[in-house]
Short mmCIF file of C-alpha atoms in Angstrom, two decimals:
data_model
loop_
_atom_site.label_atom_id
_atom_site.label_comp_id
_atom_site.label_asym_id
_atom_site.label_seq_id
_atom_site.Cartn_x
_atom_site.Cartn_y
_atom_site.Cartn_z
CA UNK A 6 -15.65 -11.41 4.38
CA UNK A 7 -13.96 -9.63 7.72
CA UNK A 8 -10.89 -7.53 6.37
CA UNK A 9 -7.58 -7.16 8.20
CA UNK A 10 -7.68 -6.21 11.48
CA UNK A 11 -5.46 -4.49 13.21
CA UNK A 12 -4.75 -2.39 16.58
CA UNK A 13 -4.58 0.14 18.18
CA UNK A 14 -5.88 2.87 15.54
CA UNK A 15 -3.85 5.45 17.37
CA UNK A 16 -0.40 5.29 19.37
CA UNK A 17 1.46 7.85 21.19
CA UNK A 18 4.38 7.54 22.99
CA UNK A 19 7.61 9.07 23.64
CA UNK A 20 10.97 8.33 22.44
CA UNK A 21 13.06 5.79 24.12
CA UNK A 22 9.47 4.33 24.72
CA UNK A 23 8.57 0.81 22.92
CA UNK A 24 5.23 -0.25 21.43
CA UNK A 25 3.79 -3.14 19.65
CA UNK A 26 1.17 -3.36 16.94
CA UNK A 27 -1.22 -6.25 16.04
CA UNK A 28 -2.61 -7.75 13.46
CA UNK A 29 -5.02 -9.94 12.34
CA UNK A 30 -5.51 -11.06 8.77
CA UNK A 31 -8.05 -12.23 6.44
CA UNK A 32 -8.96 -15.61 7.54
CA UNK A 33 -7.25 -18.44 5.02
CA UNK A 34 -4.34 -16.25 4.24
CA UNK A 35 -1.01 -17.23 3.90
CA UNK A 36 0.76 -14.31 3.11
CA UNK A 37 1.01 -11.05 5.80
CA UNK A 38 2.89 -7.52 5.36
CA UNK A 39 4.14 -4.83 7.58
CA UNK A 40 4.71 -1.30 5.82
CA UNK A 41 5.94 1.91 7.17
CA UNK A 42 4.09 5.39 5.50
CA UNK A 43 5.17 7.99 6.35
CA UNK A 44 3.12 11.32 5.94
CA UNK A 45 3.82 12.72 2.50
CA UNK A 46 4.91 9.06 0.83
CA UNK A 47 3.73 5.26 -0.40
CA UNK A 48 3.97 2.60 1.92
CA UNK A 49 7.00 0.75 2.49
CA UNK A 50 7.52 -2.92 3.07
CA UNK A 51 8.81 -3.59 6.76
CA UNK A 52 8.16 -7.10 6.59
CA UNK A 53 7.02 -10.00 4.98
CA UNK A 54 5.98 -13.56 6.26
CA UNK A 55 4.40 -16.82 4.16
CA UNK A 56 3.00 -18.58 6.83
CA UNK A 57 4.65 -18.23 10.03
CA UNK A 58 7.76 -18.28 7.97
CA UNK A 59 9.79 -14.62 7.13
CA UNK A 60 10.03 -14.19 3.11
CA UNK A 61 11.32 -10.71 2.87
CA UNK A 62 12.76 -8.42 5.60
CA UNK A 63 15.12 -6.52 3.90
CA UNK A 64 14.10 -3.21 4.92
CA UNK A 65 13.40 -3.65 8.53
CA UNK A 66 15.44 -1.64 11.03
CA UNK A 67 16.09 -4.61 13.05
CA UNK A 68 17.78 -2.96 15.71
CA UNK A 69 14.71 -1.71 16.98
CA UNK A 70 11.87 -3.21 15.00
CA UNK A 71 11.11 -7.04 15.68
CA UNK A 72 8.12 -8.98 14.16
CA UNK A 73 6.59 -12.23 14.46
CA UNK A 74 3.91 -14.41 13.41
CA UNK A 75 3.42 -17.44 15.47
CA UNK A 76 0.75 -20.41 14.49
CA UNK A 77 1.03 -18.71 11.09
CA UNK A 78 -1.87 -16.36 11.67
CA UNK A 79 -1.91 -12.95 13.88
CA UNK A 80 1.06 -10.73 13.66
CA UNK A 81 2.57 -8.04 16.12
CA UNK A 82 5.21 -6.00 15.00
CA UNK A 83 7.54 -3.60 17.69
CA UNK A 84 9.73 -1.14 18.18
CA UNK A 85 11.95 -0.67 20.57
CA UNK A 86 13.41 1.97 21.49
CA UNK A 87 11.38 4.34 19.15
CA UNK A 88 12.47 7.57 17.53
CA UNK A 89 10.89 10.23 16.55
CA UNK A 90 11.69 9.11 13.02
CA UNK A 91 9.34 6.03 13.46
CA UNK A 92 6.28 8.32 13.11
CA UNK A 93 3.74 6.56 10.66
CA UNK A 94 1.13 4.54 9.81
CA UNK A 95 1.61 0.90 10.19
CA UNK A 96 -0.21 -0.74 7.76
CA UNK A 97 -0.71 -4.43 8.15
CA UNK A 98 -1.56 -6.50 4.76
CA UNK A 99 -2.59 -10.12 3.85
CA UNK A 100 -3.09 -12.22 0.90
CA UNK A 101 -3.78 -15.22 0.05
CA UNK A 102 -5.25 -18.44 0.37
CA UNK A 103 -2.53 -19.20 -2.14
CA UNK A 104 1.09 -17.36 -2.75
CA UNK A 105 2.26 -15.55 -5.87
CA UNK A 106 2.00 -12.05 -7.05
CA UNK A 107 -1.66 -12.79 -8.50
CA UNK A 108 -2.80 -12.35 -5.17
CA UNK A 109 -4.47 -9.05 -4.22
CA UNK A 110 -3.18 -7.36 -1.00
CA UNK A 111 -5.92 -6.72 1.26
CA UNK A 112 -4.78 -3.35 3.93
CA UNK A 113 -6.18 -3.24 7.17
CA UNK A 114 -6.80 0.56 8.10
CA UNK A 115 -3.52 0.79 10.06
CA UNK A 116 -1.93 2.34 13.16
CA UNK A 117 -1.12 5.74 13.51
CA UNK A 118 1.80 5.78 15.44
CA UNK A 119 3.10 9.26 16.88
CA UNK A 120 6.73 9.95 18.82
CA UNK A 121 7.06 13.11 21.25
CA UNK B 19 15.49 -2.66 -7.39
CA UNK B 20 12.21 -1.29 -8.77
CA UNK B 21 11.04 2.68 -8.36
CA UNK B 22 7.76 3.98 -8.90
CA UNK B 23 6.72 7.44 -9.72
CA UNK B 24 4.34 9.96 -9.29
CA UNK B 25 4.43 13.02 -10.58
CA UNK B 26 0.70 14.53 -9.44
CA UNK B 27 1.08 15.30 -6.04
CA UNK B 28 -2.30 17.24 -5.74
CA UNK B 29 -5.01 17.15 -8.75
CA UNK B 30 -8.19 19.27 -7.97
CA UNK B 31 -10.90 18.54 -10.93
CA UNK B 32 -14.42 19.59 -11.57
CA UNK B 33 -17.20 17.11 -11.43
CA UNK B 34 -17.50 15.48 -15.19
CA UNK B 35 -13.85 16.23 -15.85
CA UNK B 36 -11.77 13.76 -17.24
CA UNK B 37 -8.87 12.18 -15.39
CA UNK B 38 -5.85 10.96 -15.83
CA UNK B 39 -2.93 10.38 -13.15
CA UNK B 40 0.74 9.70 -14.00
CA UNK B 41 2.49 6.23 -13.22
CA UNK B 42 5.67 5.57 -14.15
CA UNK B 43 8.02 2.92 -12.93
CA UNK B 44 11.98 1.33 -13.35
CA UNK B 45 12.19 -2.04 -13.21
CA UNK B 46 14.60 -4.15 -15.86
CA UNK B 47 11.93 -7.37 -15.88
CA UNK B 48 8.37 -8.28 -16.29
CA UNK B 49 6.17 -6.75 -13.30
CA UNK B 50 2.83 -6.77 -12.82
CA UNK B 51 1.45 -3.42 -12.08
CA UNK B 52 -1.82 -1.78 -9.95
CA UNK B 53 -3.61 1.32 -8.64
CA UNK B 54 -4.52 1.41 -5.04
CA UNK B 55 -7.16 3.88 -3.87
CA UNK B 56 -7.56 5.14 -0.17
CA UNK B 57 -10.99 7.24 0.25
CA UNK B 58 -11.14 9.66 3.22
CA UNK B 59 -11.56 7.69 6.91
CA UNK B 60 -10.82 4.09 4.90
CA UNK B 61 -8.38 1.61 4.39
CA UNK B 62 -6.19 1.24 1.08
CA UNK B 63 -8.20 -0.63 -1.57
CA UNK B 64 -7.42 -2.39 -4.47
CA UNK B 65 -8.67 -0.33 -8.16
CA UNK B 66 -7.31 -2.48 -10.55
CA UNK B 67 -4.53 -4.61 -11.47
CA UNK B 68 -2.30 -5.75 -14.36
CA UNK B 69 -0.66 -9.30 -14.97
CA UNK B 70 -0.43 -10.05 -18.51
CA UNK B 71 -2.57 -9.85 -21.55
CA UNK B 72 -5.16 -7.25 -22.71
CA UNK B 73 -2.70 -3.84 -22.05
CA UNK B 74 -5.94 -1.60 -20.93
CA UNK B 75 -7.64 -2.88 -17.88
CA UNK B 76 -10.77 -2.13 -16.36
CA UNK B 77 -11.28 -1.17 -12.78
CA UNK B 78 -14.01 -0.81 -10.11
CA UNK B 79 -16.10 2.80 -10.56
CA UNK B 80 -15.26 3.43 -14.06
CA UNK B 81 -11.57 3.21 -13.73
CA UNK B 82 -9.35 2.17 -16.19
CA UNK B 83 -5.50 2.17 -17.01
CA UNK B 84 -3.30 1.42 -19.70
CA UNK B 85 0.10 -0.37 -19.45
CA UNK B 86 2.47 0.84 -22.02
CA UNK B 87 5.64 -1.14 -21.80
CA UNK B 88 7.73 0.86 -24.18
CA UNK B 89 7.57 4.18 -21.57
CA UNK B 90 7.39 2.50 -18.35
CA UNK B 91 3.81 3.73 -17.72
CA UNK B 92 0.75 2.90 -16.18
CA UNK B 93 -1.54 6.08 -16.39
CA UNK B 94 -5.09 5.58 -14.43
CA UNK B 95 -7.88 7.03 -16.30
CA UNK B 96 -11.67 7.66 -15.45
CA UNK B 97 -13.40 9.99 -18.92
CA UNK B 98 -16.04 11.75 -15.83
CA UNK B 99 -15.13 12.26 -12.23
CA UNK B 100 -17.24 12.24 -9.74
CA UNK B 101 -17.38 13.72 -6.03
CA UNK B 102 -17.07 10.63 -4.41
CA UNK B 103 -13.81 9.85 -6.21
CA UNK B 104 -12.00 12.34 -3.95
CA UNK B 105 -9.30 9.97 -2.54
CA UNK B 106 -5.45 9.35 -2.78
CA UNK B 107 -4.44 7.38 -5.61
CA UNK B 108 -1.21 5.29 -5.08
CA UNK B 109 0.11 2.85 -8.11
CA UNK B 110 2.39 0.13 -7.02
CA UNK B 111 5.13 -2.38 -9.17
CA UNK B 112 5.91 -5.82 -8.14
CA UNK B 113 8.67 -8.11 -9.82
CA UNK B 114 6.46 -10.53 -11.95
CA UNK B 115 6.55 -14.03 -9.48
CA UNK B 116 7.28 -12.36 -6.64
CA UNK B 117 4.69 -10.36 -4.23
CA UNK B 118 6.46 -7.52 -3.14
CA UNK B 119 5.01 -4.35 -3.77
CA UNK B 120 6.59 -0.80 -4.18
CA UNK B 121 4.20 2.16 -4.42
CA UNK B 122 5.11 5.55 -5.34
CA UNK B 123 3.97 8.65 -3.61
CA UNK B 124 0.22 9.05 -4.43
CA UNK B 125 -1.54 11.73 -5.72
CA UNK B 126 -4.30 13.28 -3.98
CA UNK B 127 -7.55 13.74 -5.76
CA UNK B 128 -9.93 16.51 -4.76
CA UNK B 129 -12.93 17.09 -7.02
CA UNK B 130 -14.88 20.24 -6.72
CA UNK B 131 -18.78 19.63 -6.76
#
């Protein structure tokens, strides 16, 4: 099967600047992430949608990151305005066709996002 | 809220060594527990996973862990590395029910040919 998709592999941009990711997951699957590594740690959960609907976004910055899923299938996430602290890989998940914690995550190779 | 640790930040083995990586977690509930493995150039990839049942659980390439409730662990084993299993190992925790994944750190593998 296709894995997730995402793009661009590479972003730079300056701070102050915005810039928006996409995503495109495993076809059939309800359930799409957004994490945040940064260099030297795990990935951490940005965002979380079951459908087109948002289940978890607890640790979003959301006065600069925004994400959305309409039609319940590709995903962008943004920032805007970055800072240099927003340099990472976005990593862009899915799982599915049903919900529950049974269900594999299945990564897309992310963006690598860097802030001058 | 649930924690995961790693405690190997770098492991460099011999080919044929044995392996095993730390994993331990905080979490008051039931979780469900796995090791994700990210090769060189490639995306994060599923090793193995635990739900329930059978504490030891088998992997892809020869992997296996063991969940031991009573220290919080999840220790990835493999008894003969090989070249190819250069990578960086991350174990994650989710809440039992729920999806949401924490991972710790990772440890980065390097075997030695």
């Amino acid at each position: 099967e296709a894995g997730v998709a995402q793009s661009p592999r590479y972003k730079i941009i300056e701070k102050r600047q915005s810039v928006a990711f996409w995503c495109n997951p495993i076809s059939g699957h309800a359930t799409l992430y957004w994490y945040q590594q940064i260099l030297g740690q795990g990935p951490k959960l940005l965002i979380q949608f079951q459908n087109n609907g948002v289940v978890d976004d607890s640790q979003l910055p959301k006065d600069r990151f925004s994400a959305e899923r309409l039609k319940g299938v590709d995903s962008t996430l943004k920032i805007q305005p970055a800072k240099l602290e927003d340099s990472a890989v976005y990593l862009c998940a899915s799982s599915g066709p049903g919900t529950g914690s049974n269900q594999p995550q299945h990564f897309g190779d992310g963006t690598r996002l860097s802030i001058l | 809220a649930q924690s995961v640790s790693q405690h190997n930040h770098h492991v460099i083995l011999s080919e044929a060594a044995s392996l095993e990586l730390g994993c331990n977690y905080s979490y008051g509930g039931t979780v469900n527990l796995f090791w994700y493995v990210q090769y060189p150039g490639q995306h994060l990839q599923l090793l193995l996973k635990y739900f329930s049942g059978d504490p030891l659980v088998k992997g892809i390439k020869g992997f296996e862990a063991e969940f031991i409730k009573s220290k919080f662990s999840f220790n990835l084993r493999k008894p003969s590395v090989q070249w190819s299993d250069t990578a960086e190992y991350f174990c994650a925790v989710s809440p039992f029910g729920n999806e949401k994944l924490t991972f710790g750190t990772g440890t980065r593998l390097t075997i030695i040919p």
